[in-house]
Amino acid sequence: MNIDRHSIADRIRELIGPLQRHTLEETAARLRVSELALRMSIDPDSPQPTIDTIVGVIREYGVDPMWLLSGEYLTETHRLAEEDSHASVRDALERIGRKSDTPVESMMAVLHETRFN
């Protein structure tokens, strides 16, 4: 399994739909992220999905973290994320990180410091 930032950005854009300036601001607020973090996460040319945006999308849209990061759906990680607790979302993302061929150590370090609720 590879974690590809362009694919993550594609899936985020698919979920949030077409954005205009005012809806970008509203969507960022709903995800509890800055407008800049959202813009970076969905940039079509050079996306840099932020962990806060990823967590916000998981929380707001109730998606499976595995699907958002890899395109592969797993009932187990979806169930964990739906519990909407700091530990369960972090655990699901860490499990994905361990299965990934792409180094995600920096993402995991940020996860340990991020508040999800």
XYZ file of N, CA and C in Angstrom:
351
model
N 0.838 -1.171 0.000
C 0.000 0.000 0.000
C 0.887 1.239 0.000
N 0.607 2.144 -0.872
C 1.321 3.408 -0.931
C 0.388 4.538 -0.541
N 0.930 5.479 0.197
C 0.177 6.681 0.530
C 0.658 7.775 -0.406
N -0.239 8.214 -1.266
C 0.085 9.189 -2.302
C -0.662 10.484 -2.013
N 0.074 11.576 -1.815
C -0.551 12.844 -1.443
C -1.510 13.370 -2.506
N -1.238 13.101 -3.784
C -2.158 13.541 -4.844
C -3.488 12.791 -4.739
N -3.412 11.505 -4.435
C -4.643 10.718 -4.296
C -5.424 11.140 -3.058
N -4.720 11.434 -1.970
C -5.403 11.929 -0.772
C -6.123 13.229 -1.096
N -5.441 14.143 -1.766
C -6.050 15.420 -2.146
C -7.268 15.196 -3.042
N -7.159 14.256 -3.980
C -8.298 13.937 -4.853
C -9.500 13.478 -4.037
N -9.257 12.601 -3.055
C -10.365 12.091 -2.240
C -10.967 13.198 -1.374
N -10.126 14.081 -0.843
C -10.653 15.202 -0.057
C -11.508 16.100 -0.943
N -10.998 16.424 -2.132
C -11.779 17.272 -3.050
C -13.094 16.589 -3.427
N -13.075 15.282 -3.603
C -14.294 14.529 -3.930
C -15.318 14.685 -2.806
N -14.873 14.630 -1.571
C -15.785 14.733 -0.437
C -16.342 16.136 -0.260
N -15.490 17.138 -0.375
C -15.957 18.496 -0.072
C -16.611 19.178 -1.262
N -16.416 18.640 -2.450
C -17.051 19.194 -3.635
C -16.368 20.467 -4.116
N -16.906 21.066 -5.169
C -16.300 22.278 -5.722
C -16.377 23.421 -4.710
N -15.290 24.156 -4.609
C -15.230 25.237 -3.628
C -15.026 26.580 -4.298
N -15.742 27.554 -3.786
C -15.497 28.937 -4.144
C -14.948 29.595 -2.887
N -14.496 30.800 -2.983
C -13.822 31.437 -1.847
C -14.636 31.346 -0.553
N -15.917 31.706 -0.597
C -16.711 31.703 0.641
C -16.932 30.289 1.158
N -17.079 29.323 0.270
C -17.279 27.960 0.746
C -15.979 27.343 1.235
N -14.850 27.793 0.725
C -13.559 27.326 1.219
C -13.398 27.732 2.689
N -13.732 28.965 2.991
C -13.655 29.452 4.369
C -14.597 28.669 5.278
N -15.827 28.451 4.806
C -16.813 27.717 5.599
C -16.385 26.267 5.803
N -15.862 25.652 4.766
C -15.421 24.267 4.874
C -14.246 24.147 5.833
N -13.302 25.059 5.747
C -12.156 25.054 6.668
C -12.645 25.189 8.115
N -13.595 26.074 8.340
C -14.138 26.250 9.696
C -14.818 24.974 10.174
N -15.581 24.343 9.309
C -16.266 23.099 9.664
C -15.268 21.993 9.999
N -14.139 21.970 9.270
C -13.102 20.958 9.512
C -12.213 21.329 10.693
N -12.383 22.561 11.198
C -11.578 23.078 12.309
C -10.100 23.198 11.927
N -9.877 23.695 10.712
C -8.515 23.927 10.219
C -8.448 25.333 9.631
N -7.244 25.803 9.411
C -7.105 27.105 8.766
C -7.424 26.970 7.276
N -7.781 28.082 6.684
C -8.023 28.082 5.247
C -6.755 27.670 4.494
N -5.605 28.108 4.983
C -4.331 27.743 4.367
C -4.101 26.231 4.423
N -4.379 25.610 5.551
C -4.204 24.156 5.671
C -5.093 23.420 4.671
N -6.324 23.889 4.509
C -7.222 23.262 3.549
C -6.717 23.471 2.127
N -6.306 24.688 1.808
C -5.769 24.970 0.467
C -4.557 24.081 0.167
N -3.645 23.967 1.136
C -2.462 23.120 0.939
C -2.860 21.662 0.704
N -3.879 21.224 1.412
C -4.295 19.825 1.353
C -4.963 19.449 0.043
N -5.601 20.419 -0.606
C -6.339 20.092 -1.831
C -5.729 20.699 -3.085
N -4.564 21.326 -2.957
C -3.921 21.941 -4.118
C -3.791 20.899 -5.238
N -4.287 21.187 -6.450
C -4.260 20.195 -7.528
C -2.860 19.923 -8.083
N -1.956 20.884 -7.987
C -0.629 20.706 -8.574
C 0.392 20.113 -7.608
N 0.401 20.611 -6.380
C 1.377 20.141 -5.402
C 0.720 20.046 -4.027
N -0.172 19.078 -3.844
C -0.880 18.987 -2.569
C 0.051 18.576 -1.437
N -0.180 19.170 -0.300
C 0.532 18.837 0.928
C -0.532 18.651 2.014
N -1.235 17.514 1.994
C -2.310 17.316 2.977
C -1.779 17.409 4.401
N -2.389 18.273 5.181
C -1.970 18.422 6.564
C -2.683 17.395 7.425
N -2.047 17.016 8.519
C -2.655 16.034 9.405
C -3.941 16.590 10.003
N -3.977 17.895 10.298
C -5.200 18.487 10.835
C -6.350 18.388 9.841
N -6.057 18.607 8.570
C -7.100 18.498 7.551
C -7.558 17.057 7.413
N -6.629 16.127 7.404
C -6.984 14.704 7.310
C -7.889 14.312 8.471
N -7.514 14.702 9.680
C -8.321 14.379 10.856
C -9.680 15.064 10.771
N -9.704 16.326 10.330
C -10.971 17.039 10.187
C -11.908 16.370 9.198
N -11.371 15.906 8.088
C -12.182 15.215 7.083
C -12.719 13.903 7.656
N -11.865 13.161 8.343
C -12.305 11.893 8.944
C -13.434 12.156 9.926
N -13.267 13.157 10.770
C -14.257 13.475 11.789
C -15.549 14.024 11.167
N -15.422 14.986 10.254
C -16.596 15.672 9.700
C -17.399 14.802 8.738
N -16.711 14.023 7.915
C -17.408 13.244 6.895
C -17.593 11.778 7.285
N -17.022 11.382 8.414
C -17.195 10.016 8.892
C -16.599 8.971 7.971
N -15.497 9.313 7.324
C -14.892 8.370 6.373
C -13.883 7.464 7.057
N -13.617 6.370 6.416
C -12.605 5.432 6.875
C -11.227 6.046 6.660
N -10.401 6.138 7.702
C -9.061 6.702 7.534
C -8.233 5.943 6.495
N -8.389 4.629 6.445
C -7.641 3.832 5.465
C -8.026 4.253 4.052
N -9.324 4.438 3.822
C -9.772 4.855 2.485
C -9.216 6.234 2.142
N -9.285 7.168 3.103
C -8.809 8.522 2.819
C -7.325 8.527 2.480
N -6.533 7.740 3.188
C -5.089 7.752 2.972
C -4.625 6.868 1.832
N -5.348 5.774 1.587
C -4.834 4.803 0.605
C -5.804 4.454 -0.509
N -7.076 4.768 -0.340
C -8.072 4.362 -1.319
C -8.631 2.977 -1.042
N -8.115 2.311 -0.016
C -8.547 0.962 0.360
C -9.468 1.065 1.572
N -10.678 0.510 1.451
C -11.636 0.577 2.561
C -11.454 -0.612 3.491
N -11.418 -0.324 4.799
C -11.374 -1.377 5.815
C -12.434 -1.087 6.871
N -13.312 -2.023 7.077
C -14.368 -1.867 8.059
C -13.796 -1.575 9.443
N -12.721 -2.241 9.806
C -12.131 -2.087 11.136
C -11.687 -0.652 11.398
N -10.951 -0.053 10.478
C -10.486 1.314 10.702
C -11.639 2.310 10.630
N -12.642 2.007 9.817
C -13.810 2.878 9.739
C -14.553 2.855 11.072
N -14.726 1.671 11.621
C -15.408 1.540 12.906
C -14.651 2.290 13.995
N -13.338 2.143 14.031
C -12.536 2.850 15.027
C -12.691 4.362 14.900
N -12.660 4.862 13.682
C -12.793 6.300 13.460
C -14.182 6.800 13.850
N -15.204 5.991 13.637
C -16.562 6.406 13.978
C -16.772 6.560 15.479
N -15.906 5.928 16.265
C -16.005 6.090 17.714
C -15.660 7.520 18.122
N -15.028 8.258 17.221
C -14.750 9.693 17.386
C -14.022 10.021 18.679
N -13.062 9.205 19.015
C -12.235 9.538 20.168
C -10.805 9.759 19.707
N -10.075 10.537 20.462
C -8.680 10.836 20.131
C -7.904 9.546 19.914
N -8.020 8.612 20.828
C -7.231 7.381 20.758
C -7.612 6.535 19.554
N -8.892 6.413 19.246
C -9.288 5.511 18.164
C -8.862 6.040 16.802
N -8.981 7.338 16.557
C -8.542 7.887 15.278
C -7.028 7.780 15.165
N -6.337 8.137 16.233
C -4.877 8.019 16.227
C -4.448 6.573 15.995
N -5.079 5.631 16.682
C -4.728 4.221 16.521
C -4.970 3.742 15.093
N -6.091 4.164 14.515
C -6.386 3.759 13.140
C -5.327 4.303 12.190
N -4.947 5.562 12.369
C -3.936 6.146 11.488
C -2.568 5.514 11.713
N -2.240 5.191 12.951
C -0.964 4.522 13.209
C -0.928 3.140 12.570
N -2.034 2.431 12.638
C -2.108 1.100 12.013
C -1.896 1.216 10.506
N -2.503 2.228 9.908
C -2.308 2.461 8.477
C -0.838 2.762 8.203
N -0.237 3.597 9.047
C 1.166 3.937 8.875
C 2.067 2.725 8.936
N 1.772 1.791 9.813
C 2.594 0.580 9.923
C 2.469 -0.305 8.692
N 1.327 -0.266 8.016
C 1.114 -1.103 6.832
C 1.655 -0.451 5.566
N 1.973 0.817 5.634
C 2.344 1.580 4.447
C 3.781 1.326 4.019
N 4.016 1.364 2.717
C 5.364 1.310 2.169
C 6.026 2.678 2.222
N 5.251 3.718 2.453
C 5.754 5.085 2.498
C 6.066 5.452 3.938
N 7.253 5.994 4.221
C 7.551 6.397 5.603
C 6.577 7.458 6.080
N 6.003 7.237 7.230
C 5.055 8.196 7.782
C 5.418 8.559 9.220
N 6.691 8.419 9.572
C 7.107 8.698 10.937
C 6.750 10.121 11.361
N 6.952 11.072 10.459
C 6.654 12.457 10.826
C 5.154 12.648 11.046
N 4.338 11.965 10.241
C 2.899 12.044 10.430
C 2.529 11.458 11.790
N 3.131 10.336 12.155
C 2.818 9.704 13.424
C 3.240 10.582 14.600
N 4.369 11.269 14.477
C 4.820 12.159 15.540
C 3.810 13.284 15.759
N 3.295 13.826 14.671
C 2.297 14.890 14.782
C 1.008 14.348 15.386
N 0.638 13.126 15.026
C -0.591 12.530 15.538
C -0.580 12.443 17.058
N 0.556 12.141 17.622
C 0.647 12.020 19.071
C 0.427 13.349 19.768
N 0.598 14.460 19.058
C 0.444 15.788 19.641
C -0.862 16.457 19.233
N -1.632 15.827 18.359
C -2.836 16.451 17.811
C -4.057 16.093 18.645
N -4.916 17.072 18.865
C -6.179 16.810 19.533
C -7.236 16.628 18.449
N -7.999 15.555 18.540
C -8.967 15.228 17.503
C -10.371 15.704 17.839
N -10.669 15.934 19.065
C -12.028 16.335 19.438
C -12.081 17.807 19.777
